Amino acid sequence: MDESLSDISRISIDTLTDWHRIKANFAKAVFEQFDQRVRQSGLESERSSLMPHVQQFIDATFEKMKPNIRINGKRFEELKDDDDGREIEPFDEALDRETWSLYNQRLQWDVELATKRRTRPREIVNLLDNLFKAQEAASEELDELVDENEERIDNTMPDDATLAEASDTFSQTVQTQHERIKRLHEVEREVKGLKA
């Protein structure tokens, strides 16, 4: 895929026929300039000996261009000679740009995810440490408040009237509960007697 990333900067040409037309137009322009310079210099007799050098210049120029060319979305090096005659669906540049945009977005997400995988655990540990320290501090404050409140408790005994009233209530409750248990035993015996 890294090789394909370099294709982004390549010059896009629709068909191989267009490539040949560009090459022919370039060669025609170079030969016209060559002929004009030869006439101006008065070297018409040397023209035939210089023509192979001009053709070599044109060929070298186009050979150097090949690594920078895409024809119908394919790198020039990947094209075969028989591709010129075949009917090929045109390359969709907008789709290609969208694909690369999504690819780059995915790379950004991967980087962000990797970064979070490295940093989040440390952040969580720090957060938990802070929470435990805050909980410990709050617990110590609560213990101090409890200690202060225990010192303030009035340790005096209740007066005799209060104790007598509590004792009377307790004895009445005990007597009531004792009577209820007796009645429960009597009812149990009667129910057993009815079943038999």
mmCIF file of C-alpha atoms in Angstrom:
data_model
loop_
_atom_site.group_PDB
_atom_site.id
_atom_site.type_symbol
_atom_site.label_atom_id
_atom_site.label_comp_id
_atom_site.label_asym_id
_atom_site.label_seq_id
_atom_site.Cartn_x
_atom_site.Cartn_y
_atom_site.Cartn_z
ATOM 1 C CA MET A 1 0.000 0.000 0.000
ATOM 2 C CA ASP A 2 2.911 2.347 0.595
ATOM 3 C CA GLU A 3 3.723 2.038 -3.091
ATOM 4 C CA SER A 4 0.171 3.139 -3.919
ATOM 5 C CA LEU A 5 0.488 6.165 -1.658
ATOM 6 C CA SER A 6 3.198 7.482 -3.996
ATOM 7 C CA ASP A 7 0.675 7.223 -6.855
ATOM 8 C CA ILE A 8 -1.216 10.205 -5.477
ATOM 9 C CA SER A 9 1.367 12.590 -6.898
ATOM 10 C CA ARG A 10 1.338 10.940 -10.326
ATOM 11 C CA ILE A 11 -0.067 12.692 -13.401
ATOM 12 C CA SER A 12 -3.352 11.069 -14.458
ATOM 13 C CA ILE A 13 -4.065 10.378 -18.117
ATOM 14 C CA ASP A 14 -7.349 8.816 -19.204
ATOM 15 C CA THR A 15 -6.178 6.348 -21.882
ATOM 16 C CA LEU A 16 -3.029 4.984 -23.470
ATOM 17 C CA THR A 17 -4.158 6.609 -26.723
ATOM 18 C CA ASP A 18 -3.979 9.995 -24.982
ATOM 19 C CA TRP A 19 -0.428 9.139 -23.878
ATOM 20 C CA HIS A 20 0.588 8.392 -27.464
ATOM 21 C CA ARG A 21 -1.086 11.614 -28.660
ATOM 22 C CA ILE A 22 0.829 13.646 -26.023
ATOM 23 C CA LYS A 23 4.069 11.936 -27.036
ATOM 24 C CA ALA A 24 3.408 12.655 -30.747
ATOM 25 C CA ASN A 25 2.562 16.309 -30.057
ATOM 26 C CA PHE A 26 5.715 16.711 -27.966
ATOM 27 C CA ALA A 27 7.869 15.087 -30.649
ATOM 28 C CA LYS A 28 6.289 17.289 -33.333
ATOM 29 C CA ALA A 29 6.979 20.440 -31.255
ATOM 30 C CA VAL A 30 10.597 19.373 -30.585
ATOM 31 C CA PHE A 31 11.228 18.601 -34.267
ATOM 32 C CA GLU A 32 9.738 21.951 -35.298
ATOM 33 C CA GLN A 33 12.010 23.757 -32.832
ATOM 34 C CA PHE A 34 14.941 21.648 -34.011
ATOM 35 C CA ASP A 35 14.272 22.451 -37.682
ATOM 36 C CA GLN A 36 13.913 26.153 -36.894
ATOM 37 C CA ARG A 37 17.219 26.212 -34.986
ATOM 38 C CA VAL A 38 18.995 24.238 -37.706
ATOM 39 C CA ARG A 39 17.794 26.732 -40.351
ATOM 40 C CA GLN A 40 18.790 29.716 -38.206
ATOM 41 C CA SER A 41 22.215 28.253 -37.602
ATOM 42 C CA GLY A 42 22.701 27.209 -41.249
ATOM 43 C CA LEU A 43 23.399 23.591 -40.310
ATOM 44 C CA GLU A 44 20.991 21.905 -42.761
ATOM 45 C CA SER A 45 23.794 19.611 -43.869
ATOM 46 C CA GLU A 46 24.179 18.320 -40.279
ATOM 47 C CA ARG A 47 20.448 17.781 -39.773
ATOM 48 C CA SER A 48 20.442 14.060 -40.587
ATOM 49 C CA SER A 49 23.336 13.379 -38.189
ATOM 50 C CA LEU A 50 21.631 15.336 -35.373
ATOM 51 C CA MET A 51 18.188 13.688 -35.803
ATOM 52 C CA PRO A 52 19.061 10.512 -33.844
ATOM 53 C CA HIS A 53 20.179 12.694 -30.896
ATOM 54 C CA VAL A 54 16.910 14.617 -30.969
ATOM 55 C CA GLN A 55 14.963 11.329 -31.090
ATOM 56 C CA GLN A 56 17.080 10.034 -28.199
ATOM 57 C CA PHE A 57 16.223 13.200 -26.227
ATOM 58 C CA ILE A 58 12.476 12.662 -26.841
ATOM 59 C CA ASP A 59 12.681 8.984 -25.879
ATOM 60 C CA ALA A 60 14.714 9.737 -22.721
ATOM 61 C CA THR A 61 12.238 12.455 -21.718
ATOM 62 C CA PHE A 62 9.280 10.089 -21.968
ATOM 63 C CA GLU A 63 11.154 7.275 -20.208
ATOM 64 C CA LYS A 64 11.799 9.628 -17.288
ATOM 65 C CA MET A 65 8.107 10.582 -17.256
ATOM 66 C CA LYS A 66 6.812 7.007 -16.977
ATOM 67 C CA PRO A 67 7.289 6.636 -13.187
ATOM 68 C CA ASN A 68 5.204 9.789 -12.719
ATOM 69 C CA ILE A 69 2.259 8.775 -14.921
ATOM 70 C CA ARG A 70 -0.997 6.952 -14.212
ATOM 71 C CA ILE A 71 -3.129 5.836 -17.109
ATOM 72 C CA ASN A 72 -6.739 5.088 -16.232
ATOM 73 C CA GLY A 73 -5.774 4.638 -12.570
ATOM 74 C CA LYS A 74 -2.943 2.169 -13.256
ATOM 75 C CA ARG A 75 0.722 2.946 -12.900
ATOM 76 C CA PHE A 76 2.385 3.162 -16.288
ATOM 77 C CA GLU A 77 4.752 0.307 -15.399
ATOM 78 C CA GLU A 78 1.756 -2.013 -14.853
ATOM 79 C CA LEU A 79 0.252 -1.465 -18.315
ATOM 80 C CA LYS A 80 0.628 -4.040 -21.051
ATOM 81 C CA ASP A 81 0.908 -3.263 -24.744
ATOM 82 C CA ASP A 82 -2.453 -4.925 -25.483
ATOM 83 C CA ASP A 83 -4.245 -2.539 -23.067
ATOM 84 C CA ASP A 84 -4.318 0.103 -25.814
ATOM 85 C CA GLY A 85 -6.910 -1.667 -27.952
ATOM 86 C CA ARG A 86 -9.232 -2.897 -25.212
ATOM 87 C CA GLU A 87 -12.272 -0.998 -24.022
ATOM 88 C CA ILE A 88 -11.638 -0.226 -20.344
ATOM 89 C CA GLU A 89 -13.979 1.509 -17.952
ATOM 90 C CA PRO A 90 -12.629 4.969 -17.090
ATOM 91 C CA PHE A 91 -10.893 5.322 -13.755
ATOM 92 C CA ASP A 92 -13.018 7.091 -11.148
ATOM 93 C CA GLU A 93 -10.746 9.748 -9.629
ATOM 94 C CA ALA A 94 -13.402 10.905 -7.146
ATOM 95 C CA LEU A 95 -13.833 7.363 -5.831
ATOM 96 C CA ASP A 96 -10.060 6.982 -5.609
ATOM 97 C CA ARG A 97 -9.759 10.209 -3.588
ATOM 98 C CA GLU A 98 -12.614 9.112 -1.323
ATOM 99 C CA THR A 99 -10.941 5.722 -0.798
ATOM 100 C CA TRP A 100 -7.645 7.343 0.150
ATOM 101 C CA SER A 101 -9.442 9.801 2.397
ATOM 102 C CA LEU A 102 -11.097 6.909 4.233
ATOM 103 C CA TYR A 103 -7.780 5.069 4.392
ATOM 104 C CA ASN A 104 -6.071 8.107 5.945
ATOM 105 C CA GLN A 105 -8.962 8.543 8.372
ATOM 106 C CA ARG A 106 -8.590 4.897 9.407
ATOM 107 C CA LEU A 107 -4.875 5.447 10.000
ATOM 108 C CA GLN A 108 -5.693 8.429 12.226
ATOM 109 C CA TRP A 109 -8.175 6.331 14.205
ATOM 110 C CA ASP A 110 -5.591 3.575 14.593
ATOM 111 C CA VAL A 111 -3.079 6.091 15.931
ATOM 112 C CA GLU A 112 -5.674 7.568 18.296
ATOM 113 C CA LEU A 113 -6.687 4.106 19.507
ATOM 114 C CA ALA A 114 -3.063 3.088 20.073
ATOM 115 C CA THR A 115 -2.448 6.305 21.990
ATOM 116 C CA LYS A 116 -5.492 5.731 24.172
ATOM 117 C CA ARG A 117 -4.433 2.133 24.815
ATOM 118 C CA ARG A 118 -1.160 3.452 26.179
ATOM 119 C CA THR A 119 -2.501 6.394 28.187
ATOM 120 C CA ARG A 120 -5.924 5.345 29.501
ATOM 121 C CA PRO A 121 -4.745 2.606 31.877
ATOM 122 C CA ARG A 122 -2.379 5.076 33.561
ATOM 123 C CA GLU A 123 -5.191 7.661 33.786
ATOM 124 C CA ILE A 124 -7.513 5.079 35.363
ATOM 125 C CA VAL A 125 -4.843 4.050 37.884
ATOM 126 C CA ASN A 126 -4.290 7.700 38.802
ATOM 127 C CA LEU A 127 -8.048 8.260 39.129
ATOM 128 C CA LEU A 128 -8.457 5.229 41.386
ATOM 129 C CA ASP A 129 -5.462 6.285 43.490
ATOM 130 C CA ASN A 130 -7.019 9.724 43.940
ATOM 131 C CA LEU A 131 -10.379 8.176 44.843
ATOM 132 C CA PHE A 132 -8.783 5.859 47.412
ATOM 133 C CA LYS A 133 -6.836 8.757 48.925
ATOM 134 C CA ALA A 134 -10.021 10.871 49.093
ATOM 135 C CA GLN A 135 -11.922 7.959 50.658
ATOM 136 C CA GLU A 136 -9.146 7.435 53.193
ATOM 137 C CA ALA A 137 -9.086 11.148 54.064
ATOM 138 C CA ALA A 138 -12.879 11.191 54.453
ATOM 139 C CA SER A 139 -12.712 8.067 56.646
ATOM 140 C CA GLU A 140 -10.090 9.700 58.868
ATOM 141 C CA GLU A 141 -12.229 12.843 59.176
ATOM 142 C CA LEU A 142 -15.239 10.691 60.092
ATOM 143 C CA ASP A 143 -13.185 8.818 62.710
ATOM 144 C CA GLU A 144 -12.074 12.139 64.202
ATOM 145 C CA LEU A 145 -15.691 13.350 64.327
ATOM 146 C CA VAL A 146 -16.801 10.092 65.988
ATOM 147 C CA ASP A 147 -13.986 10.392 68.539
ATOM 148 C CA GLU A 148 -15.047 13.969 69.295
ATOM 149 C CA ASN A 149 -18.713 12.917 69.643
ATOM 150 C CA GLU A 150 -17.825 10.024 71.967
ATOM 151 C CA GLU A 151 -16.069 12.473 74.252
ATOM 152 C CA ARG A 152 -19.205 14.643 74.365
ATOM 153 C CA ILE A 153 -21.588 11.824 75.337
ATOM 154 C CA ASP A 154 -23.153 12.383 78.749
ATOM 155 C CA ASN A 155 -22.187 9.402 80.845
ATOM 156 C CA THR A 156 -24.556 10.183 83.721
ATOM 157 C CA MET A 157 -26.981 7.488 84.809
ATOM 158 C CA PRO A 158 -30.730 8.065 84.409
ATOM 159 C CA ASP A 159 -32.676 8.985 87.512
ATOM 160 C CA ASP A 160 -34.605 6.413 89.565
ATOM 161 C CA ALA A 161 -38.040 7.402 88.226
ATOM 162 C CA THR A 162 -36.926 6.767 84.621
ATOM 163 C CA LEU A 163 -35.410 3.414 85.593
ATOM 164 C CA ALA A 164 -38.578 2.389 87.473
ATOM 165 C CA GLU A 165 -40.754 3.318 84.507
ATOM 166 C CA ALA A 166 -38.536 1.338 82.093
ATOM 167 C CA SER A 167 -38.542 -1.651 84.453
ATOM 168 C CA ASP A 168 -42.336 -1.541 84.808
ATOM 169 C CA THR A 169 -42.800 -1.380 80.990
ATOM 170 C CA PHE A 170 -40.381 -4.244 80.510
ATOM 171 C CA SER A 171 -42.082 -6.458 83.125
ATOM 172 C CA GLN A 172 -45.498 -5.759 81.574
ATOM 173 C CA THR A 173 -44.180 -6.681 78.129
ATOM 174 C CA VAL A 174 -42.613 -9.874 79.477
ATOM 175 C CA GLN A 175 -45.851 -10.851 81.261
ATOM 176 C CA THR A 176 -47.904 -10.186 78.097
ATOM 177 C CA GLN A 177 -45.570 -12.287 75.976
ATOM 178 C CA HIS A 178 -45.605 -15.091 78.594
ATOM 179 C CA GLU A 179 -49.425 -15.189 78.539
ATOM 180 C CA ARG A 180 -49.468 -15.319 74.731
ATOM 181 C CA ILE A 181 -47.099 -18.297 74.737
ATOM 182 C CA LYS A 182 -49.355 -20.136 77.222
ATOM 183 C CA ARG A 183 -52.378 -19.526 74.983
ATOM 184 C CA LEU A 184 -50.402 -20.730 71.966
ATOM 185 C CA HIS A 185 -49.617 -24.031 73.718
ATOM 186 C CA GLU A 186 -53.264 -24.491 74.669
ATOM 187 C CA VAL A 187 -54.403 -23.841 71.072
ATOM 188 C CA GLU A 188 -51.793 -26.302 69.791
ATOM 189 C CA ARG A 189 -53.092 -29.018 72.107
ATOM 190 C CA GLU A 190 -56.713 -28.396 71.007
ATOM 191 C CA VAL A 191 -55.779 -28.524 67.293
ATOM 192 C CA LYS A 192 -53.881 -31.788 67.841
ATOM 193 C CA GLY A 193 -56.849 -33.166 69.706
ATOM 194 C CA LEU A 194 -59.192 -32.280 66.838
ATOM 195 C CA LYS A 195 -56.949 -33.997 64.278
ATOM 196 C CA ALA A 196 -56.791 -37.203 66.294
#
